[in-house]
CSV table of C-alpha atoms in Angstrom, one decimal:
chain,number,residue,atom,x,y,z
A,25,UNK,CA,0.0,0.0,0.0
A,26,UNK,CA,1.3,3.5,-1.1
A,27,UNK,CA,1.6,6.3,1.6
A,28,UNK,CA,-1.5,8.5,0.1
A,29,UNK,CA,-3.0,5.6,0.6
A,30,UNK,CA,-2.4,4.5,3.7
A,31,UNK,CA,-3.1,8.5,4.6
A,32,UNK,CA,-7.0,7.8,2.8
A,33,UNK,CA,-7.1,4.5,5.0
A,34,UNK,CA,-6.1,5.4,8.8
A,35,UNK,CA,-6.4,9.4,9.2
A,36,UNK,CA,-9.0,10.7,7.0
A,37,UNK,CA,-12.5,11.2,8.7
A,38,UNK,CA,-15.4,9.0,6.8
A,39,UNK,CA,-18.3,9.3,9.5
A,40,UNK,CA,-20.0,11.4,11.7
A,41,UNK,CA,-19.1,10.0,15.1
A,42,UNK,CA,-15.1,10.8,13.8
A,43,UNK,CA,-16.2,14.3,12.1
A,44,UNK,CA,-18.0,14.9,16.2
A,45,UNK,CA,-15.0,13.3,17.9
A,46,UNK,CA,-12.8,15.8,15.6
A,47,UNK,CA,-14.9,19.3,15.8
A,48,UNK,CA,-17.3,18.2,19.0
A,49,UNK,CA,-20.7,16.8,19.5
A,50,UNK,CA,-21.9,20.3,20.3
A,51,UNK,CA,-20.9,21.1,16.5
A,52,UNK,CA,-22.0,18.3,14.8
A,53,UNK,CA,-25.3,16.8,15.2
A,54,UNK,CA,-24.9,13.1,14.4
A,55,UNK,CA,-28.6,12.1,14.4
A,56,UNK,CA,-29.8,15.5,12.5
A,57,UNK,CA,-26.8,14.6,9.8
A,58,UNK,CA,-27.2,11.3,9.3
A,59,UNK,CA,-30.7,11.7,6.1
A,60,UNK,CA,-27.2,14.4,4.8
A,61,UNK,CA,-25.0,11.3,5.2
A,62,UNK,CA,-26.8,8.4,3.7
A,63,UNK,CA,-28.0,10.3,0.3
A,64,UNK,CA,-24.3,11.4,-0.2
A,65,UNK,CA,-21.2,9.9,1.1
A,66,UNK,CA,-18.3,11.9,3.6
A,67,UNK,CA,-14.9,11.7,4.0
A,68,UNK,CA,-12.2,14.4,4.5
A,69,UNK,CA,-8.7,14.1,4.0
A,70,UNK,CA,-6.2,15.2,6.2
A,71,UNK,CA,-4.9,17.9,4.3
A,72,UNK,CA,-8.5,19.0,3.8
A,73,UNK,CA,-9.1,18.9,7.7
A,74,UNK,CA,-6.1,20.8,8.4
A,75,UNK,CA,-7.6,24.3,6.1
A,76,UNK,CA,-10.6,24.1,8.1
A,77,UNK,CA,-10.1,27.1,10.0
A,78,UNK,CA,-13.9,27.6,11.8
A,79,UNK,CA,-17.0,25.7,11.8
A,80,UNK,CA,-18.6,27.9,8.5
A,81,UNK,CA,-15.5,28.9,6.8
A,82,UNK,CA,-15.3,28.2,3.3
A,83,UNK,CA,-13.2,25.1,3.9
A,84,UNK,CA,-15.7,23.6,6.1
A,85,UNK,CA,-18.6,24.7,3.5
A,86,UNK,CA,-17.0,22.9,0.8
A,87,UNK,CA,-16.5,19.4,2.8
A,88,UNK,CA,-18.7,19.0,6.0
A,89,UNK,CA,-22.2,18.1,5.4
A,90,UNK,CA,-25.3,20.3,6.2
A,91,UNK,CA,-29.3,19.6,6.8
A,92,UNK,CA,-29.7,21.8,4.1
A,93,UNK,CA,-28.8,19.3,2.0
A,94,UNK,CA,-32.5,17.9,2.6
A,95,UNK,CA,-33.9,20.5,1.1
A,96,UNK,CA,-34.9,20.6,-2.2
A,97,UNK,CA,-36.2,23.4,-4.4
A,98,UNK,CA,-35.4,23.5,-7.7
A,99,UNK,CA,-33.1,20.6,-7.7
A,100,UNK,CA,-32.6,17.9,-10.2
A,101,UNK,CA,-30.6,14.4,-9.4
A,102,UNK,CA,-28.7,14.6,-13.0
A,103,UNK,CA,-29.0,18.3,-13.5
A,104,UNK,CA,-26.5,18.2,-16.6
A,105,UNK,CA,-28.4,15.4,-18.5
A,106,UNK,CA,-25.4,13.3,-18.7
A,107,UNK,CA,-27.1,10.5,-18.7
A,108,UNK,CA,-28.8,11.1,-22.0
A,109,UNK,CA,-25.6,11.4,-23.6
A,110,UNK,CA,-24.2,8.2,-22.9
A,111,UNK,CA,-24.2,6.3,-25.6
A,112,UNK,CA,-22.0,3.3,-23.6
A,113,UNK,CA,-21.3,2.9,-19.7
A,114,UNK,CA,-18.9,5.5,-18.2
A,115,UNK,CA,-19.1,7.5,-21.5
A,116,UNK,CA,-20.8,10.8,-22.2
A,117,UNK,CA,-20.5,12.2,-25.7
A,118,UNK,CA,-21.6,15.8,-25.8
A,119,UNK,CA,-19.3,18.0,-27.9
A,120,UNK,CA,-18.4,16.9,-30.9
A,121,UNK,CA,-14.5,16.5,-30.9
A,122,UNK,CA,-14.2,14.8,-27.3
A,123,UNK,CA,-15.8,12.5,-24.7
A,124,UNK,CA,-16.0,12.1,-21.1
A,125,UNK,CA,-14.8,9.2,-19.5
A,126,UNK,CA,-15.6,8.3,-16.3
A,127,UNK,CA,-12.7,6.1,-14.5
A,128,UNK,CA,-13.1,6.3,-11.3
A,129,UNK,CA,-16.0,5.6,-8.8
A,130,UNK,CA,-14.0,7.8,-5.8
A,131,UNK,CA,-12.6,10.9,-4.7
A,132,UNK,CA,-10.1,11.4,-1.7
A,133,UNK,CA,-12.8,13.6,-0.1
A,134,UNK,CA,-16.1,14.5,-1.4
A,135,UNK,CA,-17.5,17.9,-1.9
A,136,UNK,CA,-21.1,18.5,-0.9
A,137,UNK,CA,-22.2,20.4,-4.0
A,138,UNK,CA,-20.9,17.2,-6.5
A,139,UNK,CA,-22.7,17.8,-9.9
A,140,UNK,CA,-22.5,13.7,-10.4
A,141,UNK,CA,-23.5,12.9,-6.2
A,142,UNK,CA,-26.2,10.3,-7.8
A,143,UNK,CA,-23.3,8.2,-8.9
A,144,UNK,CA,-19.9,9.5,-7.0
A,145,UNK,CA,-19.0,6.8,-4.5
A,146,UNK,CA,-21.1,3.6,-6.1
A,147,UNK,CA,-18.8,1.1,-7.9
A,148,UNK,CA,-21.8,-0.1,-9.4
A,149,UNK,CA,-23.0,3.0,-11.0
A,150,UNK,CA,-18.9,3.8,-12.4
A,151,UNK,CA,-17.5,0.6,-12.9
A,152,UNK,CA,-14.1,-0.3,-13.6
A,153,UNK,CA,-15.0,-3.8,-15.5
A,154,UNK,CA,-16.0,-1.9,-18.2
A,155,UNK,CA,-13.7,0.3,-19.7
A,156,UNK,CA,-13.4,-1.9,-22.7
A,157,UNK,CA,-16.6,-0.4,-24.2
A,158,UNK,CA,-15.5,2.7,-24.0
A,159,UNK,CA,-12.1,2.0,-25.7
A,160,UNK,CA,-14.3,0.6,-28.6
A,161,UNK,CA,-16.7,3.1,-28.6
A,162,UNK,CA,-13.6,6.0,-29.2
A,163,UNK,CA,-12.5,3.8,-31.5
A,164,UNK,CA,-15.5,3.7,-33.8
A,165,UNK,CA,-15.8,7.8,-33.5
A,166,UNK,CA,-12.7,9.2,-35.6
A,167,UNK,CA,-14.1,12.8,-34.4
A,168,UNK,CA,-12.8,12.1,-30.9
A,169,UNK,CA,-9.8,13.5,-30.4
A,170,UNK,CA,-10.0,14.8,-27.0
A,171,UNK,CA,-10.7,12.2,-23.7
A,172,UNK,CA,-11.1,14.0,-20.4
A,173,UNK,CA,-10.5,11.3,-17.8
A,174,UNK,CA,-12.8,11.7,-14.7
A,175,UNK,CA,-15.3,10.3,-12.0
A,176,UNK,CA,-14.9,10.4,-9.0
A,177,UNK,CA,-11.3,11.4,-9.4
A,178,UNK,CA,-8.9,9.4,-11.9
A,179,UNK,CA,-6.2,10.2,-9.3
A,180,UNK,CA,-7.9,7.6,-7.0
A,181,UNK,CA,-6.7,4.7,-9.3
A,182,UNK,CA,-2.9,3.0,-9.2
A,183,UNK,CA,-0.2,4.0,-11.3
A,184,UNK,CA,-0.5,0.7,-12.9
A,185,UNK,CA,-4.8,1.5,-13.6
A,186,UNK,CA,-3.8,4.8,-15.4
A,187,UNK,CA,-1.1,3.6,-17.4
A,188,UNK,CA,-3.2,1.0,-18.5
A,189,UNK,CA,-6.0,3.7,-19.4
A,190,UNK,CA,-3.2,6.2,-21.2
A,191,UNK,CA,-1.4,3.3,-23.2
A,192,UNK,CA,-4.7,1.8,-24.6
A,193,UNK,CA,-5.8,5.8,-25.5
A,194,UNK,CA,-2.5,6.3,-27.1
A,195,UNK,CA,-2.8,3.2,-29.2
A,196,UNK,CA,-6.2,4.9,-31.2
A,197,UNK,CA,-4.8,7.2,-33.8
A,198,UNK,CA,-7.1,9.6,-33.6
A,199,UNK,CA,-6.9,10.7,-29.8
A,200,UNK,CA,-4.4,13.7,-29.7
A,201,UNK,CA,-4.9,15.2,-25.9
A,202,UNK,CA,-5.7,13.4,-22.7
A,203,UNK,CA,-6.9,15.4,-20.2
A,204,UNK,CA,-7.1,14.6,-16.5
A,205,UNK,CA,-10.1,16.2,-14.7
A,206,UNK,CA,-8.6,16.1,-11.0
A,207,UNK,CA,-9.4,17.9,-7.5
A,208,UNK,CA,-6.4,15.6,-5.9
A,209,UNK,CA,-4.0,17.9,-5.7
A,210,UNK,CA,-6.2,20.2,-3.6
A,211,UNK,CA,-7.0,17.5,-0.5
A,212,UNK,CA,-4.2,14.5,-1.0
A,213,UNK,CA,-1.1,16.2,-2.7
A,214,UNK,CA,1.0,13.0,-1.6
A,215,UNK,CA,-0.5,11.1,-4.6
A,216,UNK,CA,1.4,13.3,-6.9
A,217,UNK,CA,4.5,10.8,-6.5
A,218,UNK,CA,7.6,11.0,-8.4
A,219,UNK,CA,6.4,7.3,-10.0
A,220,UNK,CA,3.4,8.7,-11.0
A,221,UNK,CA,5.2,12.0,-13.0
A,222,UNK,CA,8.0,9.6,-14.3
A,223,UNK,CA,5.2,7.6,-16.0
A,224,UNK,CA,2.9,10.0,-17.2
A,225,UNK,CA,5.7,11.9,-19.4
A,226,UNK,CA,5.5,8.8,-21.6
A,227,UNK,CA,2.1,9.5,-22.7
A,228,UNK,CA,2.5,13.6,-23.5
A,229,UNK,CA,0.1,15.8,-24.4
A,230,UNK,CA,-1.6,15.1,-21.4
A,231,UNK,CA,-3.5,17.9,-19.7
A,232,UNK,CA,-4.8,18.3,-15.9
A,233,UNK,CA,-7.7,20.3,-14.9
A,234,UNK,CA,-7.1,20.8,-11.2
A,235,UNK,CA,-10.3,22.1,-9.1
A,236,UNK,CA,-9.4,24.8,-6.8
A,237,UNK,CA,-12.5,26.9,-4.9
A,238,UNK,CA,-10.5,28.9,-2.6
A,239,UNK,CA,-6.7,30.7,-2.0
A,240,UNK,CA,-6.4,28.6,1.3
A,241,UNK,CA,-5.8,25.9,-0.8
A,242,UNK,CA,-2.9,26.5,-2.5
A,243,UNK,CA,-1.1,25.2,0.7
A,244,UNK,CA,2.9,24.9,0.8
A,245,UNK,CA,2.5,21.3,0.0
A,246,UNK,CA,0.2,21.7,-2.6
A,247,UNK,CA,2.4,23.6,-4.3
A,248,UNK,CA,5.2,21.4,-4.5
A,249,UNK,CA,2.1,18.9,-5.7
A,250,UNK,CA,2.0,21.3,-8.5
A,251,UNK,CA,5.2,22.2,-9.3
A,252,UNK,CA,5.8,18.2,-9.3
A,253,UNK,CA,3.5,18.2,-12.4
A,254,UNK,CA,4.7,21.0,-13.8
A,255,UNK,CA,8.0,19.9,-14.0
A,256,UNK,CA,6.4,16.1,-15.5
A,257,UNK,CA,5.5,18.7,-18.5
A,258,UNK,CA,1.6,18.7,-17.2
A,259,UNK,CA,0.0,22.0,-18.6
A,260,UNK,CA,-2.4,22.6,-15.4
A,261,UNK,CA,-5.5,24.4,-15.8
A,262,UNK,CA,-8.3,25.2,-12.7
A,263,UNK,CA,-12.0,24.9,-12.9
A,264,UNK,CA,-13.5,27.0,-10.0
A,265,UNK,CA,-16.9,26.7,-9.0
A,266,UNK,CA,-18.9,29.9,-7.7
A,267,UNK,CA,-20.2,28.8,-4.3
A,268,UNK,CA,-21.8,30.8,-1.7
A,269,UNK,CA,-19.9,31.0,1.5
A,270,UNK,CA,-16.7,29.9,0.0
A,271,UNK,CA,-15.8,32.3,-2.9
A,272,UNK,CA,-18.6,34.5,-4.0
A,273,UNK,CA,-16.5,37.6,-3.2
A,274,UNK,CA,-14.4,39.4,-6.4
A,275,UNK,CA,-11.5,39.8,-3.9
A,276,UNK,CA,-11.3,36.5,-2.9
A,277,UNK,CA,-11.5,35.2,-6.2
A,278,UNK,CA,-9.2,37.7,-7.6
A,279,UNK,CA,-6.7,36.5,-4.6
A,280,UNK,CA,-7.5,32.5,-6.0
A,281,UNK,CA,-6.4,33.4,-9.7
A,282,UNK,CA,-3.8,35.2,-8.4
A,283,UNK,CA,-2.0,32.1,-6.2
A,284,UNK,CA,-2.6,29.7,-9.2
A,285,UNK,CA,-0.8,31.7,-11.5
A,286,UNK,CA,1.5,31.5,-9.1
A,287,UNK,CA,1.7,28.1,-8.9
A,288,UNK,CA,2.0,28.2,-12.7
A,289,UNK,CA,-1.8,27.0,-13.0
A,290,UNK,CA,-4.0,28.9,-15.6
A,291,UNK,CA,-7.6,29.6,-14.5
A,292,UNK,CA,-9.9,27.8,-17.1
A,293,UNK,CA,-13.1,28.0,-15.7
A,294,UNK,CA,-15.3,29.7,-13.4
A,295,UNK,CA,-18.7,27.2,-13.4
A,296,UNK,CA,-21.8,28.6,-11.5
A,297,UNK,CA,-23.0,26.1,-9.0
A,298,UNK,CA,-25.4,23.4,-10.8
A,299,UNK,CA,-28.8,22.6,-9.9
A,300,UNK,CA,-28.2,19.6,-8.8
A,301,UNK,CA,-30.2,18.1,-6.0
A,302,UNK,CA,-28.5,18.5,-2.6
A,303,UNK,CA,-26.0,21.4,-3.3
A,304,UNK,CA,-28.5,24.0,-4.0
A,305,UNK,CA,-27.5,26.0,-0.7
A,306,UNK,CA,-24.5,26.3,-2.4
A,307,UNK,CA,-25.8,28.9,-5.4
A,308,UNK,CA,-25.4,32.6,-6.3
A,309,UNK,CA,-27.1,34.6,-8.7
A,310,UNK,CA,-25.7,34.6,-12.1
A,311,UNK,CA,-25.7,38.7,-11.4
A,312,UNK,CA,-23.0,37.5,-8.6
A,313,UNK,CA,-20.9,35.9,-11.0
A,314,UNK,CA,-20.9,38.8,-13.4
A,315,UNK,CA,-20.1,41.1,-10.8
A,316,UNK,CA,-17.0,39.0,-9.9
A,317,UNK,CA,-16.2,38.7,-14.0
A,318,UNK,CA,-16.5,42.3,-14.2
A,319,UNK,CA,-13.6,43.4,-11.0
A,320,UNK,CA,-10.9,40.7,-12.5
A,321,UNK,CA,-11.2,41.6,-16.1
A,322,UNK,CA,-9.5,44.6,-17.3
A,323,UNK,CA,-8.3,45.0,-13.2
A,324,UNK,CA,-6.0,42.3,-13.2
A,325,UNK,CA,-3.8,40.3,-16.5
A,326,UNK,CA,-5.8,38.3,-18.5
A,327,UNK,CA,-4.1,35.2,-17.2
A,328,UNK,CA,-6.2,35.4,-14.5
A,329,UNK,CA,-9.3,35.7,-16.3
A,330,UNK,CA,-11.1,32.3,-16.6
A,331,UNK,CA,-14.7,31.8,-18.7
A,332,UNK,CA,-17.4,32.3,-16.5
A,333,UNK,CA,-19.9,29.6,-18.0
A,334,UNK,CA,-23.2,27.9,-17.1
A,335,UNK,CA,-23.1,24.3,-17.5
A,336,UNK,CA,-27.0,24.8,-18.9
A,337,UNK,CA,-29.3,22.3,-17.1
A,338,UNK,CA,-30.6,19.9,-19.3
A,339,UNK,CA,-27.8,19.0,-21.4
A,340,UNK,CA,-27.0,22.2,-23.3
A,341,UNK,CA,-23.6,22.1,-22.6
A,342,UNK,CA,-21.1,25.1,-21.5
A,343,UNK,CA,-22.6,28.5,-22.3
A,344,UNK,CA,-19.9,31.8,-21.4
A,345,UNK,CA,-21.3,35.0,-19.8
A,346,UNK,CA,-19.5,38.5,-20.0
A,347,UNK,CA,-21.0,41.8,-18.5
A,348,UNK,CA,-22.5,43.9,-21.0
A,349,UNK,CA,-19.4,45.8,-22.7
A,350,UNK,CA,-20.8,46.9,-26.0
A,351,UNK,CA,-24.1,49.2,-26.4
A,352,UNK,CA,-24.4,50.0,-29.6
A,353,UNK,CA,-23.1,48.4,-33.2
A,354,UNK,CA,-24.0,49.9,-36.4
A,355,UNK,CA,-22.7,50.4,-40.0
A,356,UNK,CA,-20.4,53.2,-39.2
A,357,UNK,CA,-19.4,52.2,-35.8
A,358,UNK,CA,-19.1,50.5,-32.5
A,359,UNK,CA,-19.6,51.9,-29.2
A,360,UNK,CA,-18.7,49.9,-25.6
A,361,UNK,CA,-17.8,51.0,-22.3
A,362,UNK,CA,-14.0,49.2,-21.4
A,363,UNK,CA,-13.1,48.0,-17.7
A,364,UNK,CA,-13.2,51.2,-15.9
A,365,UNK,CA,-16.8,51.9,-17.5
A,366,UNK,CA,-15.9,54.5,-20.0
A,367,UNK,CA,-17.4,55.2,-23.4
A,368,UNK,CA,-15.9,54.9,-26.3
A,369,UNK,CA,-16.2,54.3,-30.1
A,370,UNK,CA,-14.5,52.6,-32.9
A,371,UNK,CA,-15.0,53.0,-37.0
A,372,UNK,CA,-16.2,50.6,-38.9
A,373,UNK,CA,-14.1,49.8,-42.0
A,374,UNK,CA,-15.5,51.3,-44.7
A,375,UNK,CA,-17.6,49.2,-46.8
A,376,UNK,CA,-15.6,50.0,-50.5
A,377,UNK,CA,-12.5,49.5,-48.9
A,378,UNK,CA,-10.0,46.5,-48.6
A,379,UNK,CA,-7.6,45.4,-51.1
A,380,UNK,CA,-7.7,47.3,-54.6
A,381,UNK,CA,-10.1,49.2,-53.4
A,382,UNK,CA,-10.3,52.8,-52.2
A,383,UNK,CA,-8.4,54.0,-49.3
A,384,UNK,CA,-9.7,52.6,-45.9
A,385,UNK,CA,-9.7,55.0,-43.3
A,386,UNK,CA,-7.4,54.4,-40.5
A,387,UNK,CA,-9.7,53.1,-37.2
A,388,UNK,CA,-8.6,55.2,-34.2
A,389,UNK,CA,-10.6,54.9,-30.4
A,390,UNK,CA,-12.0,58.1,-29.7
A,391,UNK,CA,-12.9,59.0,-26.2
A,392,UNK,CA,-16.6,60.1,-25.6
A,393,UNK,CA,-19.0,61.3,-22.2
A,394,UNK,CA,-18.9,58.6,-20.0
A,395,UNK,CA,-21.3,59.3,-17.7
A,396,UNK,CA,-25.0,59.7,-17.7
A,397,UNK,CA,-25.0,63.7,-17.6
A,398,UNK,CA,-22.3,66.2,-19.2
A,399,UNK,CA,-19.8,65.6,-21.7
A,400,UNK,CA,-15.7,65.1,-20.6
A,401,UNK,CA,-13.5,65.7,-22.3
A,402,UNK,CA,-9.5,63.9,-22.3
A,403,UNK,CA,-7.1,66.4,-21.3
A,404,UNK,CA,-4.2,65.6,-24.1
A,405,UNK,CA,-0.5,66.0,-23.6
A,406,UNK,CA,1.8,65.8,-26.7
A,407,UNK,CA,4.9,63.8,-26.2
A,408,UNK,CA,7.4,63.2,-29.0
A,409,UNK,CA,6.5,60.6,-31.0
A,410,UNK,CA,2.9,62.3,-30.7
A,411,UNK,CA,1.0,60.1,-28.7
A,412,UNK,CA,-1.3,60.7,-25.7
A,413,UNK,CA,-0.4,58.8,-22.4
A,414,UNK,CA,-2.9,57.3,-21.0
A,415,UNK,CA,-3.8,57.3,-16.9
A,416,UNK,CA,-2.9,54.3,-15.6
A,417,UNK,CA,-5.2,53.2,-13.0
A,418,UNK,CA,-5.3,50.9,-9.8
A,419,UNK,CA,-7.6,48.6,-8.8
A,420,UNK,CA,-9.1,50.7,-6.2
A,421,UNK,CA,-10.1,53.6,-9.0
């Protein structure tokens, strides 16, 4: 048995009477958790345990579970559809150029808004005897050239399990990139081993999509996790999920991209929370998620500017949202607003210009009013080559 897991087996906490022994009976009500318990699953990793600062703080939102988990509004079991797009077991074909495979029954600890809860944690409804369907059924789709591994987390299977996944991948002509979809690094950084980067380079491009929800997490030993991968020649990406009580706050996200950069990890994603049964607590307003959009873009390098998307109930797939930049296209012109939430305008090209044509007027940005009353106008200052310097401003105005 490996070390992480050996750490999985004898310290993480996997029921209430050791969550009550760990925070106090007084703090966690066996008897009123238990309906929380039996619909989904617990367990909490060391590493997990040790960021939880205070019962409530976003560390504990993410992991321990809640009563409010009972309730159900506007909930759905398999809020995403997947089910309806999967054509064999542990397969779900939705885009046209890649497929989701499902590896893995298990996480290292489970997060209480899961979008896949109904199946997370049941061998039976992920199984591992049947990968050879969906070998065969990439096989027979030429179009697939992209396999995102998932689950539960790939990162819960052997060294020996995913080599076995990434050599019979390989061996189909047509799949160019393997991605891993992967919150380990977040909760059990010892599985990033040495054997496990040594093995993977083998099987390049592969791609990780780490999951992080919080800066807290970006722990020293997480980033060494990181860097490990990194070095393995691992591109890393981040899906962050908006969740109230844990992130729904521009300068805590702002802080999140921020350390991942850091860690040389590119935000990818910011997902709003699903509807998925049992994690509906968890939801902001899209208007939240906007908001949040709308302080990091323009405020802070576009690195650390992820999509902010809706997984569309349903089925629908990703769908990106942006605050409302532009106000007015025509003909002639375009007129937006940029970060700071002036006006401006640019030209058109004209319509008989272009190559062998007439003359194309030169676009320039002009600055207009920005405001709802009176007119202001830029104060310019020549320089020598002509040009006006621009104000540079902070993100504090």
């Amino acid at each position: 048995m490996s070390e992480w897991q050996k750490i999985l087996k004898d310290d993480a906490v996997a029921t209430l009477d050791k969550l009550a022994e760990k925070f106090g009976h007084d703090v966690i009500d066996v008897e009123a958790l238990r309906p929380a318990f039996e619909n989904f699953q617990m367990r909490i990793t060391p590493s997990a345990l040790e960021q939880i600062k205070s019962v409530g703080d976003p560390m504990w939102n993410q992991y321990v579970p809640t009563v409010q988990e009972l309730d159900i509004v506007d909930g759905v079991i398999d809020s995403l559809d997947e089910d309806a797009d999967s054509p064999v077991p542990n397969i779900t074909h939705r885009y046209p150029d890649r497929v989701l495979f499902l590896v893995s029954p298990v996480c290292a600890s489970y997060c209480r808004f899961c979008t896949r809860r109904r199946k997370v944690g049941d061998p039976e409804k992920i199984p591992l005897n049947q990968y050879e369907s969906a070998f065969e059924y990439i096989r027979q789709h030429p179009e697939v050239r992209d396999v995102i591994l998932s689950g539960g987390d790939p990162m819960m299977l052997s060294d020996r399990r995913l080599e076995y996944l990434f050599q019979n991948l390989r061996a189909i002509p047509h799949v160019e990139i393997i991605r891993i979809g992967s919150r380990i690094t977040s909760h059990l950084p010892e599985r990033i081993t040495p054997e496990f980067c040594e093995m993977v380079q083998k099987y390049h491009p592969v791609f990780m999509n780490t999951h992080f929800n919080h800066p807290d997490e970006l722990t020293p030993r997480v980033r060494q996790a990181l860097d490990m991968l990194s070095k393995a020649g691992i591109p890393l990406g981040c899906q962050t999920v908006l969740l109230r009580g844990v992130n729904d706050d521009s300068k805590v996200m702002m802080k999140l991209m921020h350390e991942l950069l850091k860690a040389r990890v590119r935000p990818y994603y910011i997902y709003m929370a699903d509807q998925v049964a049992g994690g509906e607590h968890f939801r902001t307003t899209v208007q939240k998620g906007l908001e949040i959009v709308k302080a990091l873009r323009g405020w802070t390098s576009g690195l650390a500017v992820p999509h902010f998307v809706i997984d569309a109930p349903g089925g629908g797939g990703k769908v990106p949202l942006l605050p409302e930049y532009v106000e007015e296209i025509t003909e002639d012109s375009v007129t937006f607003r940029n970060y700071a939430g002036e006006r401006y305008v640019y030209k058109q090209p004209k319509q008989n210009g272009g190559c062998g044509g007439e003359p194309v007027e030169v676009p320039d940005i002009v600055s207009i009013a920005a405001g709802g009353s009176g007119s202001r106008k830029t104060k310019e200052r020549s320089t020598k080559n002509g040009k006006v310097p621009r104000r540079r401003r902070s993100a504090t105005g």
